[in-house]
XYZ file of C-alpha atoms in Angstrom:
605
model
C 57.800 25.599 81.868
C 59.309 28.019 79.344
C 62.312 27.350 77.128
C 64.430 29.562 74.914
C 66.951 27.938 72.578
C 66.645 24.722 74.606
C 67.328 26.509 77.902
C 64.835 26.680 80.776
C 63.759 30.241 81.579
C 63.970 30.961 85.318
C 62.629 33.918 87.202
C 64.745 34.988 90.140
C 63.358 36.733 93.242
C 66.089 35.897 95.769
C 68.172 38.892 94.744
C 67.449 41.599 92.170
C 64.380 40.574 90.202
C 65.754 39.026 87.017
C 65.154 36.601 84.164
C 67.756 33.919 83.533
C 67.978 31.898 80.319
C 71.020 29.722 79.766
C 74.225 31.451 80.904
C 72.658 34.935 80.558
C 70.776 36.753 83.361
C 68.864 39.976 82.684
C 68.221 42.223 85.667
C 65.004 44.119 85.127
C 64.926 47.869 85.470
C 62.710 49.398 88.219
C 59.344 50.085 86.640
C 55.665 49.452 87.222
C 55.682 46.181 85.164
C 58.650 45.053 87.267
C 56.642 45.706 90.472
C 53.714 43.799 88.960
C 55.853 40.842 88.089
C 57.323 40.738 91.615
C 53.839 40.802 93.175
C 52.765 37.828 90.979
C 55.889 35.805 91.546
C 55.671 36.229 95.323
C 52.418 34.113 95.162
C 53.344 31.304 92.730
C 50.290 29.436 91.488
C 47.909 31.583 93.515
C 45.324 34.068 92.319
C 46.603 37.566 93.192
C 43.715 39.972 93.567
C 43.516 43.081 91.421
C 43.333 45.293 94.575
C 46.581 43.794 95.888
C 48.287 44.301 92.548
C 47.114 47.898 92.389
C 48.649 48.601 95.794
C 51.845 46.861 94.817
C 52.261 48.866 91.656
C 51.019 52.302 92.758
C 51.253 51.977 96.548
C 48.646 54.228 98.215
C 47.914 56.477 95.206
C 46.558 54.499 92.247
C 45.305 56.664 89.347
C 41.679 56.935 88.550
C 42.241 54.672 85.543
C 44.319 52.196 87.567
C 42.555 49.076 86.382
C 43.070 49.958 82.766
C 46.651 50.929 83.527
C 47.163 47.520 85.229
C 46.101 45.756 82.025
C 48.623 47.854 80.165
C 51.303 46.689 82.566
C 50.305 43.080 81.885
C 50.598 43.650 78.160
C 54.055 45.187 78.605
C 55.169 42.174 80.610
C 53.881 39.796 77.950
C 55.867 41.687 75.321
C 58.929 41.401 77.542
C 58.300 37.647 77.926
C 58.066 37.283 74.113
C 61.687 38.537 73.808
C 62.843 35.490 75.784
C 60.442 32.960 74.283
C 58.175 32.884 77.350
C 54.580 32.094 76.569
C 52.100 34.969 76.962
C 49.806 32.627 78.918
C 52.391 32.491 81.688
C 50.395 35.378 83.143
C 46.808 34.070 83.381
C 43.852 36.422 83.751
C 41.305 34.881 86.119
C 38.239 36.265 87.840
C 39.300 38.769 90.449
C 42.908 39.064 89.442
C 45.895 37.326 87.763
C 47.959 34.192 88.328
C 51.419 32.879 87.340
C 52.118 29.124 87.444
C 55.713 28.547 88.545
C 57.517 25.440 89.762
C 60.972 24.478 90.971
C 62.411 24.803 87.452
C 61.006 28.236 86.675
C 61.186 30.175 90.009
C 64.025 30.199 92.581
C 61.596 30.923 95.446
C 59.690 27.673 94.782
C 62.926 25.725 94.588
C 64.219 27.288 97.827
C 61.096 26.352 99.706
C 61.062 22.873 98.229
C 64.673 22.194 99.202
C 64.117 23.420 102.758
C 61.005 21.343 103.105
C 62.765 18.210 101.887
C 65.640 18.876 104.240
C 63.309 18.107 107.109
C 62.833 14.570 105.886
C 66.532 13.937 105.320
C 68.024 10.618 106.419
C 70.484 12.371 108.723
C 72.046 15.738 109.682
C 74.638 15.492 106.844
C 71.947 15.190 104.146
C 69.863 17.910 105.795
C 72.883 20.230 105.898
C 73.670 19.552 102.226
C 70.103 20.402 101.115
C 69.968 23.520 103.224
C 73.278 24.757 101.935
C 71.970 24.130 98.396
C 68.868 26.205 99.194
C 70.942 29.117 100.565
C 73.117 29.108 97.404
C 70.052 30.327 95.468
C 70.281 33.717 97.199
C 72.358 36.279 95.319
C 71.814 39.574 97.138
C 69.012 41.643 98.672
C 65.677 40.292 97.406
C 63.776 42.574 95.032
C 66.495 45.213 95.257
C 65.337 46.670 91.884
C 61.653 46.737 92.694
C 60.315 50.241 93.440
C 57.132 49.195 95.254
C 57.126 50.573 98.781
C 54.479 48.048 99.766
C 56.539 45.049 98.658
C 59.705 46.530 100.187
C 57.966 46.978 103.542
C 56.028 43.710 103.678
C 57.364 41.097 101.265
C 61.124 41.688 101.499
C 61.361 41.378 105.299
C 59.290 38.200 105.150
C 61.618 36.684 102.543
C 64.672 37.650 104.598
C 63.178 35.946 107.644
C 62.854 32.699 105.671
C 66.524 32.894 104.728
C 67.598 33.676 108.270
C 65.655 30.754 109.726
C 67.443 28.404 107.301
C 70.814 29.926 108.106
C 70.183 29.485 111.827
C 69.434 25.788 111.266
C 72.576 25.431 109.086
C 74.719 26.949 111.838
C 73.063 24.642 114.425
C 73.940 21.671 112.291
C 77.501 22.844 111.782
C 78.010 23.440 115.520
C 76.498 20.038 116.305
C 78.944 18.477 113.881
C 81.866 20.233 115.596
C 82.560 22.478 112.593
C 82.978 25.549 114.800
C 85.858 27.113 112.816
C 84.092 26.686 109.470
C 80.929 28.414 110.631
C 82.524 31.459 112.263
C 82.493 33.546 109.084
C 78.743 33.082 108.615
C 78.124 33.820 112.251
C 80.257 36.977 112.470
C 78.420 38.443 109.453
C 74.960 37.375 110.671
C 75.435 38.543 114.208
C 76.641 41.964 113.026
C 73.926 42.447 110.445
C 71.090 41.202 112.733
C 72.124 42.264 116.263
C 68.627 41.840 117.789
C 68.305 38.286 116.443
C 69.909 36.807 119.514
C 70.199 33.255 118.191
C 73.028 34.245 115.853
C 74.900 35.870 118.748
C 74.400 32.739 120.839
C 75.834 30.609 118.076
C 78.761 32.943 117.524
C 79.613 33.001 121.250
C 79.349 29.202 121.415
C 81.598 28.761 118.363
C 84.198 31.193 119.804
C 84.177 29.426 123.191
C 84.395 25.950 121.720
C 87.416 26.988 119.634
C 89.276 28.141 122.759
C 88.543 31.832 122.417
C 86.853 32.421 125.802
C 87.876 36.105 126.057
C 86.442 36.902 122.665
C 83.255 34.984 123.499
C 82.746 37.000 126.694
C 83.549 40.241 124.900
C 80.978 39.382 122.228
C 78.339 38.808 124.967
C 79.121 42.116 126.680
C 78.982 43.989 123.380
C 75.506 42.744 122.498
C 74.314 43.213 126.131
C 75.383 46.858 126.071
C 73.835 47.412 122.636
C 70.481 45.895 123.699
C 70.453 48.058 126.851
C 71.447 51.256 125.096
C 69.278 50.953 121.994
C 66.252 49.001 123.198
C 66.384 49.236 126.974
C 66.272 45.457 127.476
C 68.616 42.772 128.735
C 69.817 39.748 126.717
C 67.445 36.793 126.660
C 67.757 33.686 128.881
C 69.714 31.770 126.250
C 72.506 34.337 126.104
C 72.580 34.760 129.898
C 72.860 31.006 130.440
C 75.653 30.885 127.851
C 77.595 33.580 129.697
C 77.263 31.695 132.956
C 78.451 28.466 131.299
C 81.571 30.228 130.009
C 82.294 31.922 133.365
C 82.016 28.468 135.008
C 84.184 26.907 132.301
C 81.539 24.327 131.553
C 81.885 21.959 128.631
C 79.354 22.900 125.895
C 78.394 19.654 124.280
C 77.162 19.712 120.664
C 73.421 20.233 120.330
C 71.135 17.399 119.196
C 70.753 17.248 115.440
C 67.376 15.689 114.822
C 66.066 16.924 111.471
C 63.357 19.619 111.351
C 60.427 18.756 109.072
C 59.608 22.405 108.376
C 62.749 24.455 108.797
C 61.183 27.560 107.216
C 58.520 27.654 109.946
C 58.988 30.328 112.522
C 60.594 29.546 115.830
C 59.709 31.340 119.042
C 62.343 32.847 121.283
C 63.559 30.247 123.768
C 61.768 29.912 127.084
C 63.735 29.692 130.334
C 64.645 26.218 131.428
C 62.054 24.851 133.835
C 58.553 26.145 133.044
C 58.462 24.807 129.503
C 60.601 23.623 126.651
C 60.308 25.667 123.466
C 58.338 23.810 120.819
C 60.258 23.949 117.594
C 58.110 23.557 114.508
C 58.260 20.186 112.842
C 60.471 18.801 115.570
C 59.750 16.687 118.611
C 57.951 18.728 121.272
C 59.548 17.876 124.590
C 57.463 17.303 127.697
C 57.469 20.037 130.328
C 59.863 18.983 133.160
C 57.998 17.601 136.200
C 54.609 18.705 134.831
C 51.835 17.776 137.281
C 48.038 17.982 137.354
C 45.588 19.647 134.976
C 44.413 16.226 133.715
C 40.853 17.267 132.879
C 42.090 20.423 131.074
C 44.618 18.398 129.055
C 42.046 15.826 127.969
C 39.531 18.495 126.983
C 42.159 20.536 125.108
C 43.461 17.509 123.267
C 39.968 16.555 122.132
C 39.265 20.069 120.928
C 42.577 20.487 119.059
C 42.416 17.109 117.320
C 38.712 17.255 116.471
C 37.874 16.246 112.907
C 35.429 19.163 112.435
C 34.343 22.292 114.178
C 36.631 25.071 115.534
C 39.968 23.690 116.662
C 40.824 26.735 118.743
C 41.693 26.672 122.464
C 42.456 29.605 124.776
C 44.285 29.085 128.058
C 43.915 32.083 130.394
C 44.576 32.896 133.981
C 46.806 34.866 136.421
C 50.450 35.574 135.731
C 52.569 32.589 136.826
C 49.678 30.194 137.034
C 51.141 27.800 134.422
C 49.412 28.720 131.118
C 52.521 28.255 128.959
C 53.475 25.027 130.719
C 50.007 23.572 130.141
C 50.065 24.640 126.455
C 53.465 23.085 125.865
C 52.609 19.886 127.753
C 49.416 19.506 125.781
C 51.291 20.114 122.535
C 53.721 17.364 123.485
C 50.895 14.931 124.161
C 49.028 15.554 120.906
C 51.949 16.090 118.559
C 51.558 12.767 116.765
C 48.157 13.969 115.539
C 49.987 16.850 113.722
C 52.389 15.394 111.124
C 52.643 18.854 109.593
C 54.492 20.034 112.694
C 54.066 22.076 115.840
C 55.014 25.766 115.748
C 55.284 28.154 118.694
C 55.226 31.976 118.327
C 55.875 34.057 121.405
C 53.702 37.162 121.391
C 55.345 38.813 124.399
C 58.943 40.032 124.689
C 61.060 39.244 127.840
C 60.315 42.722 129.177
C 56.571 42.057 129.028
C 55.793 44.248 126.061
C 53.642 42.902 123.247
C 55.115 41.844 119.894
C 53.615 43.932 117.026
C 51.054 42.095 114.939
C 53.037 42.538 111.719
C 56.126 41.052 113.403
C 54.165 38.128 114.736
C 52.631 37.531 111.336
C 56.084 37.099 109.788
C 56.814 34.351 112.343
C 53.771 32.278 111.440
C 54.275 29.201 109.265
C 53.124 29.258 105.662
C 49.300 28.899 105.664
C 49.528 26.767 102.515
C 51.992 23.981 103.304
C 53.223 21.409 100.812
C 50.482 18.964 99.700
C 50.352 15.982 101.990
C 52.246 17.667 104.835
C 49.402 16.955 107.232
C 47.670 18.867 109.929
C 49.566 21.421 111.969
C 49.336 22.921 115.445
C 50.240 26.526 116.132
C 50.784 27.748 119.686
C 50.426 31.547 120.141
C 52.024 32.121 123.539
C 51.457 35.138 125.756
C 48.853 37.074 123.807
C 48.289 40.582 125.056
C 44.700 40.704 123.871
C 42.220 39.903 121.115
C 43.658 42.770 119.076
C 46.879 40.763 118.745
C 45.286 37.393 117.970
C 42.407 38.183 115.623
C 44.570 39.484 112.736
C 46.787 36.317 112.974
C 44.044 33.707 112.789
C 43.332 34.047 109.029
C 47.052 33.353 108.395
C 46.927 30.053 110.349
C 44.910 28.340 107.550
C 43.336 25.080 108.688
C 45.825 24.547 111.584
C 44.661 23.923 115.136
C 45.497 26.938 117.304
C 46.348 26.979 121.002
C 46.563 30.495 122.578
C 47.799 31.462 126.027
C 46.903 34.807 127.596
C 46.144 36.422 130.916
C 42.956 37.602 129.240
C 39.996 35.441 128.434
C 39.960 36.609 124.783
C 36.166 36.487 124.608
C 36.224 38.375 121.318
C 38.380 35.613 119.764
C 36.163 32.704 120.706
C 33.003 34.691 120.013
C 34.049 35.261 116.417
C 35.984 32.084 115.686
C 34.505 29.518 118.093
C 36.575 27.410 120.404
C 36.967 26.832 124.090
C 38.484 28.829 126.984
C 40.254 27.162 129.851
C 40.612 29.468 132.815
C 43.289 28.071 135.133
C 43.120 28.139 138.892
C 46.029 27.367 141.271
C 47.164 23.793 141.610
C 45.494 21.532 144.127
C 47.694 20.497 147.085
C 48.381 17.032 145.629
C 49.337 18.567 142.250
C 51.628 21.103 143.882
C 53.332 18.272 145.824
C 53.695 16.318 142.627
C 55.338 19.285 140.865
C 57.800 19.774 143.711
C 58.519 16.019 143.886
C 59.210 15.865 140.125
C 61.698 18.721 140.338
C 63.355 18.176 143.715
C 63.006 14.397 143.962
C 60.353 12.302 145.607
C 62.746 10.914 148.263
C 63.753 14.366 149.474
C 60.154 15.485 149.857
C 59.026 12.180 151.361
C 61.446 12.761 154.227
C 59.584 16.051 155.070
C 56.002 15.741 153.798
C 54.537 18.282 156.235
C 57.214 20.803 155.331
C 56.560 20.244 151.632
C 52.905 21.093 152.236
C 53.900 24.296 154.036
C 56.235 25.219 151.132
C 53.437 24.780 148.656
C 51.204 26.963 150.769
C 53.853 29.674 151.012
C 54.000 29.581 147.186
C 50.289 29.946 146.947
C 50.178 26.741 144.875
C 51.313 28.879 141.923
C 53.435 26.833 139.493
C 55.851 29.778 138.923
C 56.503 30.160 142.643
C 56.793 26.403 143.161
C 59.423 26.107 140.420
C 61.418 28.992 141.856
C 61.346 27.346 145.295
C 62.420 24.043 143.731
C 65.296 25.841 142.001
C 66.526 27.126 145.392
C 66.344 23.653 146.905
C 68.146 22.087 143.946
C 71.042 24.536 144.153
C 71.326 24.029 147.938
C 71.434 20.292 148.575
C 71.978 20.835 152.310
C 68.938 23.032 152.739
C 65.961 21.289 154.412
C 62.496 21.757 152.959
C 61.320 23.067 156.352
C 64.074 25.754 156.489
C 63.440 26.771 152.881
C 59.699 27.178 153.602
C 60.372 29.158 156.761
C 62.842 31.461 154.984
C 60.520 32.115 152.044
C 57.554 32.710 154.366
C 59.305 35.751 155.899
C 59.022 37.650 152.635
C 57.610 35.462 149.826
C 57.291 38.001 146.959
C 60.852 39.320 147.404
C 62.528 35.966 147.989
C 60.779 33.994 145.286
C 63.197 35.028 142.555
C 66.152 33.403 140.767
C 68.839 35.933 139.903
C 69.778 34.248 136.580
C 66.412 34.833 134.887
C 63.868 37.618 135.223
C 61.140 35.203 134.060
C 61.713 33.142 137.146
C 61.063 36.018 139.487
C 57.750 36.726 141.190
C 58.461 40.491 141.534
C 59.391 40.699 137.827
C 56.432 38.648 136.430
C 53.763 40.150 138.680
C 55.339 43.597 138.407
C 55.095 43.492 134.623
C 51.455 42.546 134.865
C 50.815 45.397 137.332
C 52.738 47.940 135.225
C 50.582 47.024 132.224
C 47.449 48.232 134.032
C 45.937 51.698 133.727
C 46.313 53.796 136.979
C 42.717 53.210 138.214
C 42.652 49.393 138.085
C 46.283 49.274 139.363
C 45.438 51.232 142.497
C 42.225 49.226 142.908
C 44.265 45.983 142.836
C 46.574 47.279 145.505
C 43.608 48.359 147.636
C 42.042 44.925 147.295
C 45.244 43.371 148.669
C 44.623 45.131 151.967
C 41.167 43.543 152.336
C 40.536 40.364 154.300
C 40.082 37.173 152.328
C 36.390 36.833 153.310
C 35.436 40.396 152.500
C 33.096 41.314 149.643
C 35.529 42.840 147.178
C 32.770 44.604 145.254
C 32.217 47.003 148.167
C 33.891 50.403 147.498
C 35.142 49.301 144.025
C 33.223 49.834 140.769
C 32.177 46.755 138.837
C 33.824 48.131 135.678
C 37.245 48.299 137.418
C 36.818 44.843 138.934
C 35.945 43.431 135.517
C 39.132 44.950 134.092
C 41.117 43.132 136.789
C 39.311 39.880 135.972
C 40.145 40.362 132.327
C 43.806 40.960 133.191
C 44.003 37.710 135.177
C 44.478 39.472 138.515
C 41.041 38.742 139.941
C 38.778 35.707 139.688
C 35.097 34.882 139.336
C 32.630 37.767 139.410
C 28.809 38.028 138.886
C 26.705 36.222 139.809
C 29.197 35.008 142.434
C 31.634 37.061 144.442
C 34.890 38.336 143.147
C 37.967 36.484 144.508
C 41.624 37.454 144.886
C 44.154 34.608 145.030
C 45.918 34.613 148.425
C 49.286 34.767 146.744
C 48.282 37.804 144.760
C 46.909 39.386 147.957
C 50.321 38.908 149.608
C 52.065 40.363 146.572
C 49.769 43.460 146.542
C 50.526 44.128 150.228
C 54.274 43.636 149.665
C 54.176 46.032 146.668
C 52.415 48.753 148.742
C 54.831 48.233 151.581
C 57.832 48.437 149.274
C 56.494 51.570 147.612
C 55.909 53.280 150.902
C 59.341 52.347 152.239
C 60.967 53.751 149.054
C 58.946 56.948 149.311
C 59.902 57.382 152.959
C 63.573 56.828 152.101
C 63.375 59.389 149.278
C 61.775 61.976 151.594
C 64.361 61.376 154.290
C 67.177 61.732 151.763
C 65.669 64.968 150.448
C 65.256 66.343 153.955
C 68.851 65.495 154.823
C 70.079 67.206 151.664
C 68.022 70.415 152.245
C 69.878 73.444 153.610
C 69.235 74.257 157.249
C 67.535 77.662 157.643
C 68.057 79.353 161.016
C 65.073 81.027 162.638
C 67.001 82.548 165.532
C 66.771 86.368 165.859
C 69.731 88.285 164.519
């Protein structure tokens, strides 16, 4: 702690980098020492390596004498500190770099993180809201606005801003839950405008407008963000926004959200999953069970044992075909083991709604702090929907000593080969498990009245959890529809009819189509050819092993050497449907072109 004239000296990062002493605040001028100070303050109490500091001060072009110049920058900072009575030992030279010791009294960033951490253990939502508002009051502008380092502006500033936005989201959740819709509108208008792709702010704004009787404005806000997302990014709003629009159109009563405190509000939250397959695990909060989850008992036991092990690699990969229930299993397992992780459970989605992969640097910003508060306890991190090892390997060092649960269509052999762990390759549900899933969603009595039809329905769905949930959704929205009639109707064209219009993630054509589109042309055409083969044929005939292995890796083919390759019946049906649909579309295009072509007479003149 440093004092000057009886006043505590405070460094401020959450705005222009400045030094405050008493009533006076001095904003530092952009310079190399200022960049050096920012790099040190961003890692309070930690040793910051010389190589990192060199990049922070000189970006990609350090001079030949950079190490000597860095020492000169340190001396200049110490002279600056002397002007304010700050001890020269505040910057400590240690092997490999430098370190600054800061606490809640000397650095606003440490105080901000402490307040947000304590908010999670508040006695109630009122106390939590007070502490989070106090934390937000520490911000006074764009962080590091006067720091010239390109590296810090590109990496550190966005990460700091994400911390602030996560706290602001939680504050707005608490205000809405308390019914303070009018009071929070100003915050939400500004946040939704400044961060249009952060859909949670738009959801909160639309909810606040609707609950204050401004339905037309709420719908207009939805349509504005929908058009912006389509025009600028080529994507549709997420499930949360779409469900909110439907609720407003139906004039439903939006009850206040639950207000249980979050233990680690600064931890990243994943985008919300659609209702049904899994509840989103919010870090530090109760992880809800997956609705009507059925089966996978041996997988769950083995995964729980691995994740909660006292020693050894606590890494689990869940892989398998699209729609086979990887995310549901991960969230159900997280729910069952959450008491072993007092430090919280965090979920980071690595795939966008359109199926594209989240950039590694964006995913890294969503990870929780690898160095939590002392005594916080063990943590569990779920990395959901990994596109490949290239996306997971750079993130693992940032997870610290947390247990990590990864879901991916791929087996991620490179991940477990380098970090240890276990891979659970999922197959379709057994008939009894599929029946249990349907019974949990539709109701045991309704299925018990038509047990044979329930079995046929599960067969039509290929025992795929995704397809079973879609079928259950159709039955739930049509109480008069018999299970037999539903199974018969779906059997006429399963891939096309297994889709719920409200959510693209509950659509077999969308989910399997995204997986197919992600393939290179050669394995894509090979998959479609395999669909035309009989179930008992040797799939390795006429297809190269390299291409078949690519399909196995993408979750679209099973097994392989030394046994035969195997294509799930449901995927075989989808492949045939896709070929048929493509041929029909091509024929229609040719017919339309022929009809539009001018008629040329061949009669003699």
